[in-house]
Short mmCIF file of C-alpha atoms and ligand atoms in Angstrom, two decimals:
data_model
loop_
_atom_site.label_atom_id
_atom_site.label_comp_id
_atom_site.label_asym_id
_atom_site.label_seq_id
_atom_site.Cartn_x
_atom_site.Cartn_y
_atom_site.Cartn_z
CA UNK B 1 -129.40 -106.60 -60.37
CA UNK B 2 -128.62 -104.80 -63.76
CA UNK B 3 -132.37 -103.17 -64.20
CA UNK B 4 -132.71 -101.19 -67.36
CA UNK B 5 -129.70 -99.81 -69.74
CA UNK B 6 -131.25 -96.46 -69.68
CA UNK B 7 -128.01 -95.16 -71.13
CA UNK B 8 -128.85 -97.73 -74.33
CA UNK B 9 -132.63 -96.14 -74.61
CA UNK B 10 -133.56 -93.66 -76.90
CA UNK B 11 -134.38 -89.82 -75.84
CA UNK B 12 -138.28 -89.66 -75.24
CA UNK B 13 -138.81 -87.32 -78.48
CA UNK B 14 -136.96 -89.63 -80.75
CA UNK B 15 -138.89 -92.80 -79.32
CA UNK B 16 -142.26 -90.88 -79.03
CA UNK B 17 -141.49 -89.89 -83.03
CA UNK B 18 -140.62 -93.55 -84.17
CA UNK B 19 -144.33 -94.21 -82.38
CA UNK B 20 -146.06 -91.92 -84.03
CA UNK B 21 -144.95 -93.27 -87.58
CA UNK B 22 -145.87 -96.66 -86.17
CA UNK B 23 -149.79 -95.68 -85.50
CA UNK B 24 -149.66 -93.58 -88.32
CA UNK B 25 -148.74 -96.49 -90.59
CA UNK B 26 -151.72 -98.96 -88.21
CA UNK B 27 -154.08 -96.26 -88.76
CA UNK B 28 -156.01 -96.82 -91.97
CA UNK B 29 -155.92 -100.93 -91.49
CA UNK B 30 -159.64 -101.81 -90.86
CA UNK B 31 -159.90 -103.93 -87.97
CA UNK B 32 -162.44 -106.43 -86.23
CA UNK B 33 -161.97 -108.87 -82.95
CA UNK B 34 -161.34 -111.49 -86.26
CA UNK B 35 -160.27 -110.92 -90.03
CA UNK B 36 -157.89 -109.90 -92.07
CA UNK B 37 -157.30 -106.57 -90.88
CA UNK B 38 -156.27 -107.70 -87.65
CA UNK B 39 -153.55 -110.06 -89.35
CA UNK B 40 -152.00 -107.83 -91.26
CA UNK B 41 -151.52 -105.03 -88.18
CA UNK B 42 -149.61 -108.58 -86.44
CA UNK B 43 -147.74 -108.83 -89.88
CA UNK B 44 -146.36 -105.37 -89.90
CA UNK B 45 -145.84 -105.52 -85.98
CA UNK B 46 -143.99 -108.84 -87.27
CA UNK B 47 -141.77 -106.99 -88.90
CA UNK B 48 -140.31 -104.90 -85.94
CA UNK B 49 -140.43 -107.97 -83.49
CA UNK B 50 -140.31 -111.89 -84.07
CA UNK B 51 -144.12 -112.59 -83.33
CA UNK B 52 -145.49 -116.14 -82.49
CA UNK B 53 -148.82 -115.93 -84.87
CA UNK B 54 -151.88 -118.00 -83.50
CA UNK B 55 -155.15 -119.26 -84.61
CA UNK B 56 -158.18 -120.54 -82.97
CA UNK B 57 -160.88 -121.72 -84.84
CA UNK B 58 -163.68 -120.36 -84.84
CA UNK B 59 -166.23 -122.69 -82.22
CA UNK B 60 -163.45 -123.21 -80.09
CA UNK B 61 -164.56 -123.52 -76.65
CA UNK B 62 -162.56 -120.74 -73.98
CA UNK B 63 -163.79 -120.84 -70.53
CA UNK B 64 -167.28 -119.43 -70.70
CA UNK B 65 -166.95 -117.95 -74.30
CA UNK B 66 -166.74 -119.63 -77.95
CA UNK B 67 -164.79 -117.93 -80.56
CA UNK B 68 -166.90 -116.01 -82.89
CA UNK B 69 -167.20 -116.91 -86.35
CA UNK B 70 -164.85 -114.98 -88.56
CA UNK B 71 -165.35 -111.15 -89.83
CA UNK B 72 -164.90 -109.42 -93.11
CA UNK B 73 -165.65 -106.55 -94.53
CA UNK B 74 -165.00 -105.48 -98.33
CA UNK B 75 -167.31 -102.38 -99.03
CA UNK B 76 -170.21 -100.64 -97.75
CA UNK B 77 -172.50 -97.63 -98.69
CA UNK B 78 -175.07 -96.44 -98.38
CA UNK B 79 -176.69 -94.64 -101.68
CA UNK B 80 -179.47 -91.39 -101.32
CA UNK B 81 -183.49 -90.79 -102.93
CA UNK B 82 -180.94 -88.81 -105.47
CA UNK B 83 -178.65 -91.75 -106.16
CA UNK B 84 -175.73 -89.65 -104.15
CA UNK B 85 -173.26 -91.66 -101.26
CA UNK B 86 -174.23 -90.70 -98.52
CA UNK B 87 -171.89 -92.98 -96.30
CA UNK B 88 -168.80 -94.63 -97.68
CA UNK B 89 -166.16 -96.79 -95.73
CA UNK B 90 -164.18 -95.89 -98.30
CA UNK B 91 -163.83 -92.02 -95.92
CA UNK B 92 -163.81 -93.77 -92.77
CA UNK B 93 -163.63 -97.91 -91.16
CA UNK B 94 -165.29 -96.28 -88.79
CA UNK B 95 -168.60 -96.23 -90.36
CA UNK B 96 -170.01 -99.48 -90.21
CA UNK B 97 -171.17 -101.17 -87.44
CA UNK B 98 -168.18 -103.70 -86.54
CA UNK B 99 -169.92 -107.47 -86.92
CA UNK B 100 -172.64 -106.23 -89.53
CA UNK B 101 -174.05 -109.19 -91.11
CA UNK B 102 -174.13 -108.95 -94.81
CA UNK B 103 -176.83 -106.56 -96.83
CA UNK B 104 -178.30 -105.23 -99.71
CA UNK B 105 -181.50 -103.54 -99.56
CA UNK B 106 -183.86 -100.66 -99.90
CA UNK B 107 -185.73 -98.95 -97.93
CA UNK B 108 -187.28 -95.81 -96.31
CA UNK B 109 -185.48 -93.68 -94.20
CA UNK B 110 -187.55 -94.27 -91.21
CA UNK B 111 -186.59 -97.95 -91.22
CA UNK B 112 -183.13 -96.84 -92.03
CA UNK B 113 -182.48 -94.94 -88.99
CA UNK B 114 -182.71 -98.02 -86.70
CA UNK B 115 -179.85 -98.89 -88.37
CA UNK B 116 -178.05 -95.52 -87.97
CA UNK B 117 -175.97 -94.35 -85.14
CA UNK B 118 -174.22 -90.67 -84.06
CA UNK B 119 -173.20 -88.92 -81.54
CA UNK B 120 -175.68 -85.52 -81.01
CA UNK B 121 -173.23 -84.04 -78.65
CA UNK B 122 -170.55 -84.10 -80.98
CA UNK B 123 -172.33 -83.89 -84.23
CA UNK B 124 -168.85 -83.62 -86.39
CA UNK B 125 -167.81 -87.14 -84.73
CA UNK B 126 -168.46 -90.38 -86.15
CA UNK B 127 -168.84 -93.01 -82.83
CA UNK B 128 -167.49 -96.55 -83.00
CA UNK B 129 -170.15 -99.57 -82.15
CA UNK B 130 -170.02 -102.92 -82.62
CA UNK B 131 -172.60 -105.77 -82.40
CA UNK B 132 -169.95 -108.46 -81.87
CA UNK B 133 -172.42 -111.50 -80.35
CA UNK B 134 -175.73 -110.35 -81.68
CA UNK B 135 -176.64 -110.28 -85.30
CA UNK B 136 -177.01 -106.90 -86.48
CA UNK B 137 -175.94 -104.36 -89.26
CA UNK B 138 -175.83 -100.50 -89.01
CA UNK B 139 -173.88 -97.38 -90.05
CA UNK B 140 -172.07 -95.15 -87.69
CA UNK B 141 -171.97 -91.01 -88.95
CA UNK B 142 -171.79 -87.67 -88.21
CA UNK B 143 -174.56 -86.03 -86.77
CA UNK B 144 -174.37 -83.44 -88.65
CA UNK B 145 -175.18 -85.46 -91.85
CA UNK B 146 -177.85 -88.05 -90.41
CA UNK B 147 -180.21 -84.74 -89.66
CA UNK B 148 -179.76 -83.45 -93.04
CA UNK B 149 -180.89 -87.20 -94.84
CA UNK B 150 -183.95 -86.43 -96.78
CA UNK B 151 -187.47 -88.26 -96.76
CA UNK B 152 -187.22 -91.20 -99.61
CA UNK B 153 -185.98 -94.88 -100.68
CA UNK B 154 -182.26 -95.39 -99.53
CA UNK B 155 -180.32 -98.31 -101.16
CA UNK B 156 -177.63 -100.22 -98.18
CA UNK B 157 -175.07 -102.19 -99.08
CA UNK B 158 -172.98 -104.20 -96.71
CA UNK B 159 -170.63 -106.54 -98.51
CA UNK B 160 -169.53 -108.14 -95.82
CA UNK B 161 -168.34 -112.02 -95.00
CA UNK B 162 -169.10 -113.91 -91.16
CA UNK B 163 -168.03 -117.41 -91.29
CA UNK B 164 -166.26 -120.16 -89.72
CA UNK B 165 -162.31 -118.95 -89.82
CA UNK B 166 -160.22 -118.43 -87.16
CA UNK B 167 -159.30 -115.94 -84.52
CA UNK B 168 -155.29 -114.25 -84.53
CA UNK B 169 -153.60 -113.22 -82.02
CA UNK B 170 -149.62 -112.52 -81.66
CA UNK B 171 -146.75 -112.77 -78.64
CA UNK B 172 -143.51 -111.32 -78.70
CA UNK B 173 -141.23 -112.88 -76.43
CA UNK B 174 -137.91 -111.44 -74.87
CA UNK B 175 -136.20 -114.08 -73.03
CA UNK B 176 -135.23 -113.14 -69.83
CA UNK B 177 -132.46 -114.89 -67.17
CA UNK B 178 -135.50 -116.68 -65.53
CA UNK B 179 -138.66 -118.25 -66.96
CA UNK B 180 -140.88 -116.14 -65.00
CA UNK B 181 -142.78 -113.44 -67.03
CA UNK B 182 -143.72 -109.97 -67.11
CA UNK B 183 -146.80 -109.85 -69.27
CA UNK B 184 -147.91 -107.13 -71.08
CA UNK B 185 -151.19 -107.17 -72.91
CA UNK B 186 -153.18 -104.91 -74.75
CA UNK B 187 -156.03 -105.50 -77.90
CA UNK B 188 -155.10 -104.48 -80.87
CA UNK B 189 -158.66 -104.83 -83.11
CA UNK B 190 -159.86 -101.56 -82.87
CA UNK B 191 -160.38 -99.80 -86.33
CA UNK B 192 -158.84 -96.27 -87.58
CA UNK B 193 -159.02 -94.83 -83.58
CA UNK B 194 -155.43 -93.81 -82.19
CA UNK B 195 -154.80 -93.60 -79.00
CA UNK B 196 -157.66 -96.53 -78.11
CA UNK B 197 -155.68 -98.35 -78.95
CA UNK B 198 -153.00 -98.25 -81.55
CA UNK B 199 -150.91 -96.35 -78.96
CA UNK B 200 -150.76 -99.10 -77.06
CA UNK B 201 -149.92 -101.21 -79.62
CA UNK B 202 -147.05 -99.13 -80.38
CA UNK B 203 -146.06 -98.98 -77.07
CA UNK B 204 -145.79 -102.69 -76.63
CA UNK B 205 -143.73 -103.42 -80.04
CA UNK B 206 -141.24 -100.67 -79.21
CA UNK B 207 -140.61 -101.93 -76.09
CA UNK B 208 -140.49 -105.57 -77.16
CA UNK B 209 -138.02 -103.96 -79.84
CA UNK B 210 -135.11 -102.25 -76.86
CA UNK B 211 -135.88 -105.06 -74.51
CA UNK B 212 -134.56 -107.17 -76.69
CA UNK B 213 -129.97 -107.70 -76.17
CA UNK B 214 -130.73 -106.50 -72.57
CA UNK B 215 -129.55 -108.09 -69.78
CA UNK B 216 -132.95 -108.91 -67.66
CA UNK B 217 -133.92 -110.98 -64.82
CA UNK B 218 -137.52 -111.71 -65.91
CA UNK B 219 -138.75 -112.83 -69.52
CA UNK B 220 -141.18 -110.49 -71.17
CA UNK B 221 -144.48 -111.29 -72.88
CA UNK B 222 -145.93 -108.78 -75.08
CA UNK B 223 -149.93 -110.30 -75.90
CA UNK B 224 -151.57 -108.54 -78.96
CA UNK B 225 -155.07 -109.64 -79.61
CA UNK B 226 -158.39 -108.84 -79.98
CA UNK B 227 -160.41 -106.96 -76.69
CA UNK B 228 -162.05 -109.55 -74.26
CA UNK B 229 -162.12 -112.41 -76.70
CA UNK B 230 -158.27 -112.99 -77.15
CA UNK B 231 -157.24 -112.85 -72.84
CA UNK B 232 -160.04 -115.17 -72.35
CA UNK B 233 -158.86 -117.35 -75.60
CA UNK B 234 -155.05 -116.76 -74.54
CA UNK B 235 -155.57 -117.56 -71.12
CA UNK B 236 -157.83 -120.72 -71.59
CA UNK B 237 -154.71 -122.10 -73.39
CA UNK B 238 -152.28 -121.11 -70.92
CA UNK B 239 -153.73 -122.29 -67.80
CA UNK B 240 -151.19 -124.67 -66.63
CA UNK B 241 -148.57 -122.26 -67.18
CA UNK B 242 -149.77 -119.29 -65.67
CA UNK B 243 -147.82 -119.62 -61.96
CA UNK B 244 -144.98 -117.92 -64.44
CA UNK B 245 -146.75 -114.42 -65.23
CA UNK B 246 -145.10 -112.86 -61.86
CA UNK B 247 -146.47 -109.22 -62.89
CA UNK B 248 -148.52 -107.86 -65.93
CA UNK B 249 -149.69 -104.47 -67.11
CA UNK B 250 -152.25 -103.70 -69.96
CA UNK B 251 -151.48 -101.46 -71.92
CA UNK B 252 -153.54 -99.06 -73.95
CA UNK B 253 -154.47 -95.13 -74.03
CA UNK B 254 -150.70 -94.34 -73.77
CA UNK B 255 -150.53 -91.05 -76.38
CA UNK B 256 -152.89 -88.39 -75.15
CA UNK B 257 -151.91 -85.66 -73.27
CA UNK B 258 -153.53 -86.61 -70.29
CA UNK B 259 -151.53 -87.61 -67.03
CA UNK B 260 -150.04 -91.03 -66.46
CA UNK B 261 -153.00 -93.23 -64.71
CA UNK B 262 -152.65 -96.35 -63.18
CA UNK B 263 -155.20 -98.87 -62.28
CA UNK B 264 -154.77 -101.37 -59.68
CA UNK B 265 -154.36 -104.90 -59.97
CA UNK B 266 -156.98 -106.80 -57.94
CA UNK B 267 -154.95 -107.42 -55.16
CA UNK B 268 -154.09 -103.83 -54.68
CA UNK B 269 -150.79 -104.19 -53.17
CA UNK B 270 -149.34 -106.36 -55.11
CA UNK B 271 -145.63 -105.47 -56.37
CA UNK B 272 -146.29 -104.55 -59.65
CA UNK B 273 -148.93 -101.90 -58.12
CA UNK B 274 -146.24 -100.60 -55.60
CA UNK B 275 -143.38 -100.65 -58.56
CA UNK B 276 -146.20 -98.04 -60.95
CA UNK B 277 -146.83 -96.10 -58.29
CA UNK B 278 -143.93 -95.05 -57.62
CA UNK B 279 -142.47 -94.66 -60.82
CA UNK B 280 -145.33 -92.36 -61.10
CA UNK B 281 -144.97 -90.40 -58.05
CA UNK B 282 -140.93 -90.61 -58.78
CA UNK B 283 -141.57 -88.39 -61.82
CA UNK B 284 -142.80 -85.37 -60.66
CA UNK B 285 -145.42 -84.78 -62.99
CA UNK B 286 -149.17 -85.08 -62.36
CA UNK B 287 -150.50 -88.76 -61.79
CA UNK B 288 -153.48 -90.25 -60.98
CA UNK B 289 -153.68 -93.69 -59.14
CA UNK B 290 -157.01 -95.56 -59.30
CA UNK B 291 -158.21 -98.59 -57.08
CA UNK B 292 -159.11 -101.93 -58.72
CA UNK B 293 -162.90 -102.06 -60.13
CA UNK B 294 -163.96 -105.14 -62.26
CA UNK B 295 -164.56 -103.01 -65.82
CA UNK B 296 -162.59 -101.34 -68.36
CA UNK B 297 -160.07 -103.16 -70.84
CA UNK B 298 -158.20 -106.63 -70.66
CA UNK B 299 -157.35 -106.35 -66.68
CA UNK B 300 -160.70 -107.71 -66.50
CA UNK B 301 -159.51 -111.35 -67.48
CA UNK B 302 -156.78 -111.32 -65.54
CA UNK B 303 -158.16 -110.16 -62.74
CA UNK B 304 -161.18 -112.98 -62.56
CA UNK B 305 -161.07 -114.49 -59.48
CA UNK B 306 -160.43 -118.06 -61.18
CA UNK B 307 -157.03 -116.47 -62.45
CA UNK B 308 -156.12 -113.36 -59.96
CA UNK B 309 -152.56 -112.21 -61.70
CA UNK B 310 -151.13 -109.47 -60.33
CA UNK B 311 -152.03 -107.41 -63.68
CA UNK B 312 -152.53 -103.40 -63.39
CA UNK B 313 -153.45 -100.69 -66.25
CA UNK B 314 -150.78 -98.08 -66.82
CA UNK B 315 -152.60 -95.60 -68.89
CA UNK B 316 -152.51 -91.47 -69.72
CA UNK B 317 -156.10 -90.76 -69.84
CA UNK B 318 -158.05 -93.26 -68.33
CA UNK B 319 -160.04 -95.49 -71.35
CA UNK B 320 -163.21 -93.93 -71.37
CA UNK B 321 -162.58 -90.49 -69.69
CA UNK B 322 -161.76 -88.68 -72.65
CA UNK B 323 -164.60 -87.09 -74.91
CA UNK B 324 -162.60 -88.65 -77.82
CA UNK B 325 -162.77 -92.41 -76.91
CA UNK B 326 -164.47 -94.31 -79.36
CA UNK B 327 -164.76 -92.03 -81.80
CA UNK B 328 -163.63 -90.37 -85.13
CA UNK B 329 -161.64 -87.68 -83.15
CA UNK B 330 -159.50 -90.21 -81.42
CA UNK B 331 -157.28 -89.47 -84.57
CA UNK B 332 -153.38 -89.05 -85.45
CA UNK B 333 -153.58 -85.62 -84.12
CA UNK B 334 -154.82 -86.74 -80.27
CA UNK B 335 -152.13 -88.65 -79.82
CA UNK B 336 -148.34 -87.01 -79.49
CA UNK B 337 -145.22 -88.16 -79.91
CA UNK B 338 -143.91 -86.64 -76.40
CA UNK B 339 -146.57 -88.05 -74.55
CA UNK B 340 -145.44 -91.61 -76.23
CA UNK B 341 -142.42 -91.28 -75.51
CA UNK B 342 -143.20 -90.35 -71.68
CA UNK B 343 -145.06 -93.67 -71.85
CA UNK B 344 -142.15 -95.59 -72.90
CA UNK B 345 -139.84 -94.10 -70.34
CA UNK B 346 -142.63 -94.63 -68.32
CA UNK B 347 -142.86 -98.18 -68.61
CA UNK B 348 -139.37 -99.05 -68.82
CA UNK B 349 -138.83 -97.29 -65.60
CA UNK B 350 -141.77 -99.85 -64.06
CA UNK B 351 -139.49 -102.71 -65.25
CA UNK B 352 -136.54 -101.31 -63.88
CA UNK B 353 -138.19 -101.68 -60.66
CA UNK B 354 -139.54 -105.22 -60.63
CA UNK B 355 -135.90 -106.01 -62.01
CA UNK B 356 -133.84 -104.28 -59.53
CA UNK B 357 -136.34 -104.96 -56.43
CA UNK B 358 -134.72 -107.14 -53.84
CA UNK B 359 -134.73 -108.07 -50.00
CA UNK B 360 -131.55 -106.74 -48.33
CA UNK B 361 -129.26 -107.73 -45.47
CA UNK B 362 -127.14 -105.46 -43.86
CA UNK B 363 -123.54 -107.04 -43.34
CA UNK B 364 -122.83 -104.78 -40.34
CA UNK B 365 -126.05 -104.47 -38.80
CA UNK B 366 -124.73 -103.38 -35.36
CA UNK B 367 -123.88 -99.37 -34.96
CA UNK B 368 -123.56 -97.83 -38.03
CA UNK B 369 -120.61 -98.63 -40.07
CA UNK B 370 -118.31 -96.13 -40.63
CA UNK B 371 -119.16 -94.86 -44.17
CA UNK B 372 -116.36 -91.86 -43.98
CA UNK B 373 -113.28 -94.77 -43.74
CA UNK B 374 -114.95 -96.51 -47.00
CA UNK B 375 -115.02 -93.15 -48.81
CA UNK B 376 -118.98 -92.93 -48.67
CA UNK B 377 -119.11 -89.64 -46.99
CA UNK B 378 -117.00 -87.83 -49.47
CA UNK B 379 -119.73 -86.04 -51.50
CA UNK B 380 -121.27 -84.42 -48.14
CA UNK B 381 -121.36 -80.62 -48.54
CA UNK B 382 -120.47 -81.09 -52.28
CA UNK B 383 -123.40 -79.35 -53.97
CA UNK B 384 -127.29 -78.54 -53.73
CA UNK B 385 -128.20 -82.52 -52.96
CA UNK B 386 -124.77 -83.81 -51.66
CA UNK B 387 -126.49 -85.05 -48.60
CA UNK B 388 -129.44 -86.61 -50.37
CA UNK B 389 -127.46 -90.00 -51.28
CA UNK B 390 -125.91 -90.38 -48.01
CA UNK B 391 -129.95 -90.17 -46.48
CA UNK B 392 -130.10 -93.10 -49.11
CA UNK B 393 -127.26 -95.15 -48.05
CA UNK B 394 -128.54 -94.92 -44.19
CA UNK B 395 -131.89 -95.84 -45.00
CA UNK B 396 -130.78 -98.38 -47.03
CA UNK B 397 -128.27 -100.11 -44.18
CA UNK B 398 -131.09 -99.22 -41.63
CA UNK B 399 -133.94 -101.07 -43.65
CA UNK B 400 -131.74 -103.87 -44.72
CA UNK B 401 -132.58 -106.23 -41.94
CA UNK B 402 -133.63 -109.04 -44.43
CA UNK B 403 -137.21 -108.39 -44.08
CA UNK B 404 -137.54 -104.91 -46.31
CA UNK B 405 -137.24 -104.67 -49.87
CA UNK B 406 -135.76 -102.06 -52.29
CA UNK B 407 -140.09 -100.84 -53.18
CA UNK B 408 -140.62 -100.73 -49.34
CA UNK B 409 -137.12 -98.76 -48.55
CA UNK B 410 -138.07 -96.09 -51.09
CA UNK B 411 -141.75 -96.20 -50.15
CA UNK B 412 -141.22 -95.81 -46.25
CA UNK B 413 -137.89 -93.11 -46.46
CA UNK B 414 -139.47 -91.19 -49.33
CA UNK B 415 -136.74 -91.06 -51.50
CA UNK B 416 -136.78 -91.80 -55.07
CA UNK B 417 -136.58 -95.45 -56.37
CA UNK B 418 -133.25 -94.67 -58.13
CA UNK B 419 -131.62 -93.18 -54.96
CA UNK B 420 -132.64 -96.57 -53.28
CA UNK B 421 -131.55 -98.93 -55.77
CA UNK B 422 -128.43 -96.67 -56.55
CA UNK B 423 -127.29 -96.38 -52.71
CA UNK B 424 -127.57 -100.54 -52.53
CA UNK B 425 -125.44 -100.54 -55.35
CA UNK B 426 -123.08 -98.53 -53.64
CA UNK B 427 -123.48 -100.51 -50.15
CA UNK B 428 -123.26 -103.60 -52.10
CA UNK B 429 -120.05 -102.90 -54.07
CA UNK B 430 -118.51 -102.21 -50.35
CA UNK B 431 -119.37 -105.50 -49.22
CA UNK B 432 -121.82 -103.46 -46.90
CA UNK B 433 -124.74 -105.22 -47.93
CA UNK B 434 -126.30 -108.55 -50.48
CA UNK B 435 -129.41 -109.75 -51.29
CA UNK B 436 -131.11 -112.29 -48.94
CA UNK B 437 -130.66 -115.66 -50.47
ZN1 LIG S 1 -161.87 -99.34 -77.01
#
C-alpha cells in the first residue's frame, strides 16, 4: 500500500499559484457545450497532460439525449438610437446568450428587452444564461446599463454559426497497477466565469500532471467535457466498461474561499463518501458534508439509477450557494491560489485513502502482543502525543480481525486516517499484521 508521495507534492501555495496562472490563462477563451472554444481550452490542457481528444457528431443518439448541433460565435453587438455600442462581446463572453441563433436586426427597445437579461440585485453583474435546446437569442448585461437604454431603434447583431459539427470532450489517463478507475469529472464549457468552473478544470489537470510517475494501485480518469451533455455522451459510450470506475468525484467550485463541501454519492456510504469525509474532518478546518439529492453538476449522470457509480462532489462553496455563481463576479479575483491549493491537497489526500484502504488480519489475535519486546512502546512518554500512535497501533491489532478496514478503524477509534494507515504500516513491517487476501 504506497498511497500518495506526499513528500514528492508541491507546498499548497506553490500548487495553488501554478493554478491560478492556469485559469488565468482559460479565462478569456469563450466557451459553449460545443465549438471551438471548448477545443482549444482541451488543447492547452493538452499541453500539461497527454489528452485522448473525442468527437461525437452532432445527431448522435446518447441515452435519452442527441448531441446538439454545433455552436459558434464570432461577434456580437448591439448598436444605440445614437449609433453608440451599447453591448460588445468584445468586454465580456459573457454577454450573449450561450446557443443564440444567428441575427441581424432592428428594432424598438420594447421588443428588445425580451431579449435582454440582468441581474437587479446585483446591478454591476452581468448573469450567464444559456438557451442550449430551445432556439433563442439574447444579451446578458449589467443592470445598471439596461435601465439607462433610451426609447428608440436599436440595431442587434449576432454573428453567430449552429450547425451539424461535432461535440469534444478530453480524458487524461494515469495508469494505475490495476485497471480499475478512479474517475474524476468535471465540465469544462463554461465561458470567462472562474471558479464555476475553470477551477475545477485546473484542479483536475494538475492532478493528472503529479499523479503521473507515482506508484498507484488504481488508474485515474480525469473526464473534461461539456455540463450534462458530455457524462451522458461519455457514459453512453462506456457502458460495457463501467464495472471499472470503482470511485469518482466531480469536481468543480474548488477556488473560493468557502469551506471544503462534499456531496454524497447516491449510495451514501459508499467508500469514496467515507474516504472525503474524513479527509475532511481529518483537517481540522471547517467542512460541510451534504446528503445525496438528484440536482446540481455532473453527479447527476452518474448517479442515475440505470448507472449508480459510487461518484460524490468535493467542492469549497457548494455550486450555486455563492452570490457569484453564474455571473460576471465569479472572476480571477474570487478564486485564490491558497484555497486551490487546499483543494489539491485536498484531493490527493482522498486518493491516499482509497489507495491505502485495506481489510486487516491480526497475526496474533490472542492477548495482546507484546509491543514493548518489538520496540513499539519506545516513544511512550516521549513528547506532547507520544501516546497517540501507540492508541493507533492497539486499535489497529484490535480491529484487525479480517472483517474491519483501514476507513472503518479510523472512523470507529477516532483517530486520524494517517495515524491508522501509519500504525498498520508499523504492525505490518513487524509481521504483526497483512492484508486479508
Ligand atoms: Zn455552472
Amino acid at each position: 500500500m504506497a498511497g500518495i508521495d506526499f513528500q514528492a507534492l508541491p507546498a499548497a501555495d506553490d500548487v495553488g499559484r501554478d493554478m491560478h496562472e492556469l485559469v488565468r490563462e482559460l479565462f478569456p477563451i469563450c466557451r459553449s457545450i460545443t465549438g471551438n472554444g471548448l477545443r482549444r481550452t482541451l488543447e492547452l490542457i493538452g499541453e500539461r497532460v497527454p489528452l485522448e481528444i473525442s468527437e461525437v457528431p452532432s445527431g448522435t443518439q446518447v441515452l435519452d439525449w442527441t448531441v446538439p448541433q454545433e455552436w459558434n460565435l464570432d461577434d456580437a453587438w448591439i448598436e444605440g438610437p445614437d449609433g453608440e455600442r451599447v453591448v460588445d462581446l468584445r468586454d465580456s463572453n459573457l454577454h450573449v446568450l450561450g446557443y443564440s441563433v444567428p441575427v441581424r436586426e432592428r428594432l424598438p427597445l420594447t421588443a428588445l428587452k425580451e431579449h435582454l437579461f440582468s441581474l437587479p440585485e446585483h446591478p454591476d453583474w452581468i448573469p450567464f444564461r444559456n438557451s442550449y435546446y430551445s432556439p433563442n437569442w439574447g444579451f446578458c448585461l449589467q443592470h445598471r446599463r439596461l435601465v439607462t437604454l433610451p426609447e428608440g431603434e436599436y440595431e442587434v447583431c449576432i454573428d453567430s454559426t449552429l450547425e451539424d459539427g461535432s461535440l469534444t470532450y478530453g480524458e487524461a489517463f494515469v495508469r494505475g497497477e490495476t485497471e480499475d478507475e478512479v474517475l474524476v469529472s468535471g465540465y469544462a464549457d463554461h465561458p470567462s466565469m472562474a471558479n464555476d468552473n475553470l477551477s475545477g478544470v485546473a484542479l483536475m489537470t494538475t492532478l493528472a500532471q503529479h499523479l503521473a510517475g507515482m506508484r498507484l494501485r488504481y488508474s485515474y480518469r480525469f473526464l473534461f467535457s461539456p455540463g450534462t451533455i458530455g457524462p451522458i455522451t461519455w457514459l453512453a459510450r462506456n457502458e460495457e466498461r463501467l464495472g471499472r470506475v470503482k470511485h469518482g468525484l466531480v469536481c468543480l467550485c474548488v477556488g473560493d474561499s468557502g469551506p471544503l463541501t462534499y456531496k454524497k454519492s447516491r449510495r451514501s456510504d459508499a467508500e469514496v463518501d467515507r474516504a472525503a469525509r474524513l479527509v475532511l474532518r481529518d483537517s481540522g478546518e471547517p467542512f460541510e458534508v451534504h446528503e445525496w439529492e438528484p440536482w446540481g453538476g455532473d453527479e447527476r449522470q452518474f448517479n442515475s439509477p440505470g448507472f449508480d457509480l459510487p461518484v460524490g462532489t468535493l467542492t469549497r462553496s457548494a455550486p450555486g450557494s455563492f452570490p457569484e455563481y453564474h455571473t460576471s463576479a465569479d472572476d480571477l479575483d474570487f478564486v485564490r491560489p491558497e484555497a486551490l491549493g487546499a483543494s489539491f491537497h485536498a484531493y490527493m489526500s482522498v486518493f491516499d485513502v482509497l489507495e491505502t484502504n485495506a481489510t486487516y488480519v491480526n497475526l496474533s489475535p490472542k492477548g495482546e502482543p507484546q509491543l514493548g519486546r518489538r520496540g513499539l512502546y519506545r516513544s511512550m512518554g516521549a513528547g506532547p502525543d507520544a501516546g497517540v500512535d501507540e492508541f493507533a497501533l492497539l486499535w489497529v491489532l484490535n480491529l484487525a480481525d479480517g472483517e474491519h478496514t483501514l476507513v472503518d478503524m479510523a472512523e470507529r477509534s477516532g483517530l486520524r486516517y494517517a495515524q491508522v494507515r501509519d500504525a498498520a504500516r508499523t504492525l505490518e513491517a513487524h509481521a504483526l499484521l497483512e492484508v486479508r487476501a
